[in-house]
């Protein structure tokens, strides 16, 4: 057993994912993860608070990437342009390991607790993004709406990306999905012109 | 103790909310709710599976209102116009009791488990709305994007409505919020025109 061998975090991460895929998340113990990685359980706990953190430890990196990008966007950029910059920044670290992300998604989707955790993570990211827009002087509800629209784009693009065995880059999928959201929300104007139709809901 | 007295569901609902507000959700027991409503715990369980259902029992009504509205929207309506019809339909039952909704919101916001439950409820509604759009022939990702954009509008409008002690009708706030979302997402085009600016994220 090597305790401080460099790379033990990576080996633990890979061992955990293999076991989650093979046996299911619920059925995998920290002891088994450590054993497969060739380290002690103590070493596991030096790197991760629990087995869930192997899957969710990247959330903070992601939030930092999103919020950091808000600082770099030009002052005159519209709220959605700022959100686009943030999505691009998030696509960098997140889009690096497609095979890992695909396996992670299958594990999360198979477990109700993890699906809920993922929802909470996305809600937090949305809140952080809205806060960042407010600090840039964007008033509400525009800040919240732009941030939440950004999170919708993020999630839909990410799900398309992991579903595709040989996808385009995550960044370009995010931009494509943002354009699709803009097209679909703008399309309501078409029917808003028919304001006299009671069934059109206006 | 009257077991099948008409109105016991309403009295239980009111008693539960009073106790949740006075003592906190966590600290309130079904026995206390039943006692305050002047019925037995057995009567409580004839109406609600548990105390959480007092707060979330309306979810199915809401989902039915949303999905039912999809049937009434004109076949030629754009996805967002269909979503606008659905939001209008949801605003009806949901917008009826402002005082109840305000109290419910304060109880949900004060409790992590309830906040998570609310996120899960909204995610389900989004999934149901996207499914309804797909059944109308809207392809993905447009169906998912329109549905999720609708849920963002729903949530933001609802939060504005409960935060305001004397608000406009929920339906008109939903329409106003949808227009704000359309304005904020369309605004990205302004900066997309400056595609040569590397910091603009395109």
Tab-separated table of C-alpha atoms in Angstrom:
chain	number	residue	atom	x	y	z
A	1	UNK	CA	0.000	0.000	0.000
A	2	UNK	CA	1.499	3.293	-1.056
A	3	UNK	CA	-0.029	6.167	0.878
A	4	UNK	CA	1.058	9.324	-0.862
A	5	UNK	CA	1.853	7.952	-4.256
A	6	UNK	CA	1.318	10.674	-6.822
A	7	UNK	CA	-1.714	9.953	-8.945
A	8	UNK	CA	-3.680	8.178	-6.237
A	9	UNK	CA	-6.541	10.691	-6.660
A	10	UNK	CA	-6.762	9.819	-10.361
A	11	UNK	CA	-6.554	6.089	-9.683
A	12	UNK	CA	-9.295	6.366	-7.053
A	13	UNK	CA	-11.470	8.354	-9.433
A	14	UNK	CA	-11.069	5.736	-12.159
A	15	UNK	CA	-11.532	2.805	-9.766
A	16	UNK	CA	-14.705	4.401	-8.358
A	17	UNK	CA	-16.181	4.952	-11.790
A	18	UNK	CA	-15.392	1.384	-12.907
A	19	UNK	CA	-17.143	0.020	-9.843
A	20	UNK	CA	-20.126	2.377	-10.146
A	21	UNK	CA	-20.618	1.207	-13.739
A	22	UNK	CA	-20.044	-2.497	-12.973
A	23	UNK	CA	-22.018	-2.842	-9.720
A	24	UNK	CA	-24.049	0.334	-9.409
A	25	UNK	CA	-23.336	3.371	-7.268
A	26	UNK	CA	-25.404	2.188	-4.308
A	27	UNK	CA	-23.677	-1.176	-4.132
A	28	UNK	CA	-20.130	0.210	-4.205
A	29	UNK	CA	-18.280	0.860	-0.950
A	30	UNK	CA	-15.339	3.159	-0.271
A	31	UNK	CA	-13.346	0.082	0.870
A	32	UNK	CA	-13.862	-1.528	-2.538
A	33	UNK	CA	-12.860	1.627	-4.367
A	34	UNK	CA	-9.682	1.932	-2.316
A	35	UNK	CA	-8.868	-1.729	-2.833
A	36	UNK	CA	-9.253	-1.525	-6.585
A	37	UNK	CA	-7.077	1.608	-6.655
A	38	UNK	CA	-4.458	-0.197	-4.566
A	39	UNK	CA	-4.611	2.287	-1.672
A	40	UNK	CA	-6.094	2.335	1.834
A	41	UNK	CA	-9.518	3.717	2.699
A	42	UNK	CA	-7.662	6.409	4.656
A	43	UNK	CA	-6.014	7.531	1.440
A	44	UNK	CA	-9.459	7.670	-0.185
A	45	UNK	CA	-10.643	10.022	2.549
A	46	UNK	CA	-7.614	12.264	2.062
A	47	UNK	CA	-8.918	12.965	-1.416
A	48	UNK	CA	-12.702	12.675	-1.164
A	49	UNK	CA	-15.199	13.228	1.668
A	50	UNK	CA	-17.306	10.308	0.414
A	51	UNK	CA	-18.012	8.295	-2.745
A	52	UNK	CA	-20.455	10.916	-3.979
A	53	UNK	CA	-17.721	13.516	-4.081
A	54	UNK	CA	-15.934	11.466	-6.755
A	55	UNK	CA	-18.868	12.362	-9.016
A	56	UNK	CA	-19.555	15.890	-7.750
A	57	UNK	CA	-16.116	17.168	-6.761
A	58	UNK	CA	-15.871	18.997	-10.085
A	59	UNK	CA	-18.803	21.295	-9.249
A	60	UNK	CA	-16.623	23.918	-7.596
A	61	UNK	CA	-14.182	24.004	-10.525
A	62	UNK	CA	-17.159	24.471	-12.813
A	63	UNK	CA	-18.615	27.282	-10.701
A	64	UNK	CA	-15.235	29.018	-10.557
A	65	UNK	CA	-14.892	28.743	-14.354
A	66	UNK	CA	-18.378	30.204	-14.879
A	67	UNK	CA	-17.916	33.052	-12.408
A	68	UNK	CA	-14.348	33.788	-13.491
A	69	UNK	CA	-15.594	34.244	-17.047
A	70	UNK	CA	-18.020	36.935	-15.891
A	71	UNK	CA	-15.003	39.052	-14.971
A	72	UNK	CA	-13.525	38.759	-18.452
A	73	UNK	CA	-16.644	39.654	-20.462
A	74	UNK	CA	-16.612	43.190	-21.874
A	75	UNK	CA	-18.489	45.709	-19.730
A	76	UNK	CA	-20.844	46.602	-22.589
A	77	UNK	CA	-21.844	42.980	-23.307
A	78	UNK	CA	-25.538	42.166	-23.019
A	79	UNK	CA	-26.557	39.752	-20.219
A	80	UNK	CA	-26.900	36.834	-22.690
A	81	UNK	CA	-23.529	37.670	-24.272
A	82	UNK	CA	-22.017	37.470	-20.792
A	83	UNK	CA	-23.765	34.148	-20.231
A	84	UNK	CA	-22.390	32.916	-23.577
A	85	UNK	CA	-18.863	33.783	-22.422
A	86	UNK	CA	-19.481	31.903	-19.173
A	87	UNK	CA	-20.770	28.823	-21.031
A	88	UNK	CA	-17.685	28.866	-23.245
A	89	UNK	CA	-15.482	29.005	-20.178
A	90	UNK	CA	-17.352	26.098	-18.569
A	91	UNK	CA	-17.103	24.023	-21.738
A	92	UNK	CA	-13.306	24.048	-21.444
A	93	UNK	CA	-12.749	22.012	-18.255
A	94	UNK	CA	-16.039	20.144	-18.596
A	95	UNK	CA	-15.512	19.110	-22.215
A	96	UNK	CA	-12.096	17.595	-21.688
A	97	UNK	CA	-12.966	13.964	-20.902
A	98	UNK	CA	-15.935	12.730	-22.918
A	99	UNK	CA	-15.565	9.085	-21.886
A	100	UNK	CA	-15.612	10.010	-18.180
A	101	UNK	CA	-18.603	12.319	-18.631
A	102	UNK	CA	-20.560	9.623	-20.459
A	103	UNK	CA	-19.956	7.075	-17.722
A	104	UNK	CA	-20.729	9.656	-15.031
A	105	UNK	CA	-24.019	10.533	-16.733
A	106	UNK	CA	-25.100	6.883	-16.906
A	107	UNK	CA	-24.338	6.449	-13.186
A	108	UNK	CA	-26.196	9.633	-12.217
A	109	UNK	CA	-29.220	8.784	-14.352
A	110	UNK	CA	-29.511	5.328	-12.775
A	111	UNK	CA	-29.783	6.672	-9.205
A	112	UNK	CA	-32.568	8.895	-7.836
A	113	UNK	CA	-30.394	10.431	-5.106
A	114	UNK	CA	-27.714	11.382	-7.642
A	115	UNK	CA	-30.284	12.815	-10.044
A	116	UNK	CA	-31.538	15.026	-7.221
A	117	UNK	CA	-28.003	16.050	-6.340
A	118	UNK	CA	-27.457	17.006	-9.988
A	119	UNK	CA	-30.606	19.163	-9.951
A	120	UNK	CA	-29.388	20.899	-6.797
A	121	UNK	CA	-25.970	21.457	-8.363
A	122	UNK	CA	-27.525	23.058	-11.439
A	123	UNK	CA	-29.829	25.225	-9.297
A	124	UNK	CA	-26.780	26.445	-7.369
A	125	UNK	CA	-24.908	27.200	-10.568
A	126	UNK	CA	-27.917	29.197	-11.795
A	127	UNK	CA	-28.023	31.149	-8.546
A	128	UNK	CA	-24.284	31.845	-8.724
A	129	UNK	CA	-24.548	32.982	-12.335
A	130	UNK	CA	-27.486	35.291	-11.546
A	131	UNK	CA	-25.524	36.736	-8.621
A	132	UNK	CA	-22.569	37.370	-10.915
A	133	UNK	CA	-24.793	39.169	-13.417
A	134	UNK	CA	-26.282	41.310	-10.625
A	135	UNK	CA	-22.779	42.270	-9.533
A	136	UNK	CA	-22.210	43.410	-13.129
A	137	UNK	CA	-25.201	45.726	-12.718
A	138	UNK	CA	-27.834	43.628	-14.512
A	139	UNK	CA	-31.169	44.211	-12.730
A	140	UNK	CA	-33.728	41.535	-11.916
A	141	UNK	CA	-35.623	39.798	-13.392
A	142	UNK	CA	-33.210	40.059	-16.370
A	143	UNK	CA	-30.271	38.703	-14.329
A	144	UNK	CA	-32.210	35.659	-13.127
A	145	UNK	CA	-33.774	35.022	-16.530
A	146	UNK	CA	-30.469	35.265	-18.415
A	147	UNK	CA	-28.743	33.033	-15.849
A	148	UNK	CA	-31.515	30.425	-15.841
A	149	UNK	CA	-31.693	30.469	-19.642
A	150	UNK	CA	-27.939	29.889	-19.614
A	151	UNK	CA	-28.334	26.913	-17.284
A	152	UNK	CA	-31.012	25.446	-19.596
A	153	UNK	CA	-28.602	25.775	-22.529
A	154	UNK	CA	-25.803	24.289	-20.454
A	155	UNK	CA	-27.856	21.270	-19.438
A	156	UNK	CA	-29.388	20.571	-22.827
A	157	UNK	CA	-26.029	20.967	-24.603
A	158	UNK	CA	-24.290	18.767	-22.049
A	159	UNK	CA	-26.931	16.060	-22.376
A	160	UNK	CA	-26.644	16.126	-26.163
A	161	UNK	CA	-22.876	15.932	-25.844
A	162	UNK	CA	-22.815	12.916	-23.544
A	163	UNK	CA	-25.525	11.152	-25.553
A	164	UNK	CA	-23.435	11.350	-28.735
A	165	UNK	CA	-20.647	8.738	-28.955
A	166	UNK	CA	-18.593	10.974	-31.233
A	167	UNK	CA	-19.788	14.517	-30.613
A	168	UNK	CA	-18.634	17.937	-31.701
A	169	UNK	CA	-16.802	19.958	-29.065
A	170	UNK	CA	-18.901	20.866	-26.050
A	171	UNK	CA	-18.244	24.576	-26.628
A	172	UNK	CA	-19.639	24.526	-30.139
A	173	UNK	CA	-22.642	22.462	-28.971
A	174	UNK	CA	-23.284	25.080	-26.282
A	175	UNK	CA	-23.230	27.881	-28.866
A	176	UNK	CA	-25.491	25.878	-31.191
A	177	UNK	CA	-27.914	25.185	-28.330
A	178	UNK	CA	-27.931	28.845	-27.277
A	179	UNK	CA	-28.801	29.810	-30.849
A	180	UNK	CA	-31.593	27.192	-30.804
A	181	UNK	CA	-32.967	28.635	-27.548
A	182	UNK	CA	-32.916	32.117	-29.028
A	183	UNK	CA	-34.745	30.867	-32.115
A	184	UNK	CA	-37.373	28.997	-30.113
A	185	UNK	CA	-38.085	31.829	-27.655
A	186	UNK	CA	-38.201	34.432	-30.425
A	187	UNK	CA	-40.709	32.281	-32.320
A	188	UNK	CA	-43.450	33.179	-29.856
A	189	UNK	CA	-43.679	36.642	-31.463
A	190	UNK	CA	-45.147	35.000	-34.522
A	191	UNK	CA	-48.256	34.033	-32.657
A	192	UNK	CA	-48.260	37.064	-30.347
A	193	UNK	CA	-49.190	39.024	-33.478
A	194	UNK	CA	-52.445	37.122	-33.467
A	195	UNK	CA	-53.404	38.672	-30.151
A	196	UNK	CA	-57.086	38.492	-31.026
A	197	UNK	CA	-57.074	34.692	-30.894
A	198	UNK	CA	-58.249	33.853	-27.413
A	199	UNK	CA	-56.707	30.381	-27.529
A	200	UNK	CA	-53.258	31.888	-28.113
A	201	UNK	CA	-53.218	32.659	-24.407
A	202	UNK	CA	-52.848	36.429	-24.620
B	1	UNK	CA	-64.364	13.847	16.623
B	2	UNK	CA	-66.154	13.942	13.323
B	3	UNK	CA	-64.630	11.541	10.830
B	4	UNK	CA	-66.135	12.372	7.492
B	5	UNK	CA	-67.232	15.914	8.099
B	6	UNK	CA	-67.210	17.813	4.832
B	7	UNK	CA	-64.360	20.298	4.701
B	8	UNK	CA	-61.974	18.286	6.834
B	9	UNK	CA	-59.390	18.321	4.002
B	10	UNK	CA	-59.511	22.123	3.942
B	11	UNK	CA	-59.344	22.370	7.724
B	12	UNK	CA	-56.368	19.991	7.795
B	13	UNK	CA	-54.644	22.000	5.084
B	14	UNK	CA	-55.101	25.240	6.993
B	15	UNK	CA	-54.135	23.694	10.335
B	16	UNK	CA	-50.974	22.214	8.796
B	17	UNK	CA	-49.936	25.530	7.273
B	18	UNK	CA	-50.529	27.398	10.533
B	19	UNK	CA	-48.342	24.932	12.393
B	20	UNK	CA	-45.631	24.904	9.720
B	21	UNK	CA	-45.442	28.702	9.947
B	22	UNK	CA	-45.606	28.812	13.766
B	23	UNK	CA	-43.275	25.935	14.646
B	24	UNK	CA	-41.485	25.028	11.460
B	25	UNK	CA	-42.209	22.150	9.088
B	26	UNK	CA	-39.730	19.769	10.684
B	27	UNK	CA	-41.138	20.259	14.176
B	28	UNK	CA	-44.777	19.695	13.208
B	29	UNK	CA	-46.312	16.229	13.569
B	30	UNK	CA	-49.339	14.752	11.839
B	31	UNK	CA	-50.920	14.236	15.285
B	32	UNK	CA	-50.652	17.973	15.982
B	33	UNK	CA	-52.106	18.877	12.602
B	34	UNK	CA	-55.052	16.543	13.147
B	35	UNK	CA	-55.600	17.863	16.657
B	36	UNK	CA	-55.648	21.492	15.533
B	37	UNK	CA	-58.086	20.611	12.744
B	38	UNK	CA	-60.279	18.772	15.250
B	39	UNK	CA	-60.057	15.396	13.529
B	40	UNK	CA	-58.179	12.146	14.131
B	41	UNK	CA	-54.804	11.263	12.620
B	42	UNK	CA	-56.669	8.561	10.695
B	43	UNK	CA	-58.747	11.250	9.031
B	44	UNK	CA	-55.531	13.066	8.127
B	45	UNK	CA	-54.268	9.952	6.383
B	46	UNK	CA	-57.516	9.597	4.451
B	47	UNK	CA	-56.669	12.914	2.788
B	48	UNK	CA	-52.867	13.049	2.719
B	49	UNK	CA	-50.125	10.417	2.581
B	50	UNK	CA	-47.924	12.516	4.886
B	51	UNK	CA	-47.422	16.118	5.993
B	52	UNK	CA	-45.346	16.874	2.906
B	53	UNK	CA	-48.292	16.090	0.674
B	54	UNK	CA	-50.176	19.028	2.205
B	55	UNK	CA	-47.593	21.243	0.472
B	56	UNK	CA	-47.078	19.212	-2.704
B	57	UNK	CA	-50.469	17.647	-3.317
B	58	UNK	CA	-51.258	20.395	-5.842
B	59	UNK	CA	-48.469	19.254	-8.189
B	60	UNK	CA	-50.678	16.830	-10.067
B	61	UNK	CA	-53.426	19.419	-10.575
B	62	UNK	CA	-50.774	21.773	-11.908
B	63	UNK	CA	-49.348	19.163	-14.274
B	64	UNK	CA	-52.825	18.315	-15.541
B	65	UNK	CA	-53.565	22.018	-16.139
B	66	UNK	CA	-50.310	22.453	-18.060
B	67	UNK	CA	-50.724	19.319	-20.162
B	68	UNK	CA	-54.434	19.883	-20.744
B	69	UNK	CA	-53.653	23.308	-22.166
B	70	UNK	CA	-51.339	21.750	-24.757
B	71	UNK	CA	-54.402	20.061	-26.253
B	72	UNK	CA	-56.224	23.373	-26.642
B	73	UNK	CA	-53.442	25.356	-28.318
B	74	UNK	CA	-53.926	25.834	-32.062
B	75	UNK	CA	-52.046	23.310	-34.196
B	76	UNK	CA	-50.116	26.069	-35.985
B	77	UNK	CA	-48.903	27.730	-32.780
B	78	UNK	CA	-45.139	27.971	-32.330
B	79	UNK	CA	-43.619	25.965	-29.434
B	80	UNK	CA	-43.309	29.089	-27.252
B	81	UNK	CA	-46.885	30.126	-28.042
B	82	UNK	CA	-48.000	26.684	-26.868
B	83	UNK	CA	-45.912	27.108	-23.724
B	84	UNK	CA	-47.537	30.528	-23.163
B	85	UNK	CA	-50.975	28.895	-23.345
B	86	UNK	CA	-49.836	26.275	-20.830
B	87	UNK	CA	-48.494	28.941	-18.436
B	88	UNK	CA	-51.783	30.813	-18.664
B	89	UNK	CA	-53.656	27.628	-17.825
B	90	UNK	CA	-51.383	26.946	-14.845
B	91	UNK	CA	-51.782	30.510	-13.554
B	92	UNK	CA	-55.508	29.885	-13.094
B	93	UNK	CA	-55.532	27.255	-10.314
B	94	UNK	CA	-52.148	28.352	-8.955
B	95	UNK	CA	-52.970	32.040	-8.754
B	96	UNK	CA	-56.164	31.626	-6.781
B	97	UNK	CA	-54.893	31.829	-3.201
B	98	UNK	CA	-52.087	34.344	-2.821
B	99	UNK	CA	-52.016	34.199	0.997
B	100	UNK	CA	-51.648	30.399	0.962
B	101	UNK	CA	-48.930	30.532	-1.702
B	102	UNK	CA	-46.959	33.128	0.243
B	103	UNK	CA	-47.044	31.043	3.399
B	104	UNK	CA	-46.202	27.875	1.471
B	105	UNK	CA	-43.200	29.600	-0.146
B	106	UNK	CA	-41.822	30.743	3.226
B	107	UNK	CA	-42.136	27.200	4.599
B	108	UNK	CA	-40.468	25.630	1.548
B	109	UNK	CA	-37.634	28.163	1.528
B	110	UNK	CA	-36.866	27.519	5.195
B	111	UNK	CA	-36.322	23.773	4.724
B	112	UNK	CA	-33.608	22.136	2.611
B	113	UNK	CA	-35.590	18.940	1.993
B	114	UNK	CA	-38.610	20.932	0.767
B	115	UNK	CA	-36.452	23.121	-1.470
B	116	UNK	CA	-35.082	19.946	-3.060
B	117	UNK	CA	-38.589	18.543	-3.447
B	118	UNK	CA	-39.613	21.771	-5.178
B	119	UNK	CA	-36.673	21.477	-7.598
B	120	UNK	CA	-37.683	17.895	-8.380
B	121	UNK	CA	-41.292	18.974	-8.918
B	122	UNK	CA	-40.229	21.689	-11.359
B	123	UNK	CA	-37.907	19.283	-13.200
B	124	UNK	CA	-40.816	16.853	-13.573
B	125	UNK	CA	-43.091	19.600	-14.857
B	126	UNK	CA	-40.424	20.560	-17.393
B	127	UNK	CA	-40.130	16.957	-18.536
B	128	UNK	CA	-43.912	16.629	-18.837
B	129	UNK	CA	-44.155	19.861	-20.829
B	130	UNK	CA	-41.355	18.782	-23.187
B	131	UNK	CA	-43.082	15.430	-23.663
B	132	UNK	CA	-46.321	17.230	-24.504
B	133	UNK	CA	-44.564	19.397	-27.077
B	134	UNK	CA	-42.958	16.307	-28.642
B	135	UNK	CA	-46.390	14.705	-28.924
B	136	UNK	CA	-47.448	17.845	-30.806
B	137	UNK	CA	-44.629	17.146	-33.287
B	138	UNK	CA	-42.052	19.620	-31.976
B	139	UNK	CA	-38.603	18.052	-32.491
B	140	UNK	CA	-35.759	18.146	-29.981
B	141	UNK	CA	-33.882	20.173	-28.870
B	142	UNK	CA	-36.634	22.766	-29.560
B	143	UNK	CA	-39.202	20.867	-27.443
B	144	UNK	CA	-36.891	20.625	-24.431
B	145	UNK	CA	-35.660	24.198	-24.801
B	146	UNK	CA	-39.157	25.675	-25.107
B	147	UNK	CA	-40.403	23.606	-22.158
B	148	UNK	CA	-37.432	24.479	-19.949
B	149	UNK	CA	-37.665	28.155	-20.904
B	150	UNK	CA	-41.336	27.948	-19.912
B	151	UNK	CA	-40.427	26.469	-16.542
B	152	UNK	CA	-37.905	29.281	-15.974
B	153	UNK	CA	-40.645	31.827	-16.721
B	154	UNK	CA	-43.059	29.948	-14.481
B	155	UNK	CA	-40.633	29.893	-11.554
B	156	UNK	CA	-39.441	33.476	-11.853
B	157	UNK	CA	-42.995	34.807	-12.286
B	158	UNK	CA	-44.253	32.725	-9.366
B	159	UNK	CA	-41.427	33.936	-7.112
B	160	UNK	CA	-42.133	37.555	-8.047
B	161	UNK	CA	-45.824	36.971	-7.365
B	162	UNK	CA	-45.357	35.475	-3.898
B	163	UNK	CA	-42.724	38.084	-2.965
B	164	UNK	CA	-45.165	40.912	-3.680
B	165	UNK	CA	-47.725	41.540	-0.910
B	166	UNK	CA	-50.209	42.997	-3.385
B	167	UNK	CA	-49.267	41.635	-6.776
B	168	UNK	CA	-50.830	41.763	-10.203
B	169	UNK	CA	-52.547	38.568	-11.327
B	170	UNK	CA	-50.213	35.595	-11.727
B	171	UNK	CA	-51.247	35.194	-15.370
B	172	UNK	CA	-50.251	38.710	-16.321
B	173	UNK	CA	-46.968	38.363	-14.398
B	174	UNK	CA	-46.269	35.167	-16.356
B	175	UNK	CA	-46.850	36.976	-19.651
B	176	UNK	CA	-44.694	39.902	-18.541
B	177	UNK	CA	-41.914	37.517	-17.456
B	178	UNK	CA	-42.111	35.597	-20.737
B	179	UNK	CA	-41.716	38.888	-22.616
B	180	UNK	CA	-38.722	39.725	-20.380
B	181	UNK	CA	-37.144	36.337	-21.160
B	182	UNK	CA	-37.661	36.905	-24.865
B	183	UNK	CA	-36.077	40.357	-24.599
B	184	UNK	CA	-33.102	39.115	-22.611
B	185	UNK	CA	-32.369	36.109	-24.849
B	186	UNK	CA	-32.799	38.156	-28.036
B	187	UNK	CA	-30.327	40.704	-26.694
B	188	UNK	CA	-27.449	38.328	-27.289
B	189	UNK	CA	-27.735	39.032	-31.011
B	190	UNK	CA	-26.418	42.519	-30.351
B	191	UNK	CA	-23.087	41.148	-29.327
B	192	UNK	CA	-23.181	38.177	-31.698
B	193	UNK	CA	-22.857	40.765	-34.452
B	194	UNK	CA	-19.427	41.538	-33.065
B	195	UNK	CA	-18.239	38.025	-33.850
B	196	UNK	CA	-14.671	39.212	-34.334
B	197	UNK	CA	-14.328	40.074	-30.642
B	198	UNK	CA	-12.647	37.020	-29.098
B	199	UNK	CA	-13.921	37.860	-25.598
B	200	UNK	CA	-17.486	37.757	-26.841
B	201	UNK	CA	-17.207	33.964	-26.692
B	202	UNK	CA	-17.933	33.297	-30.360
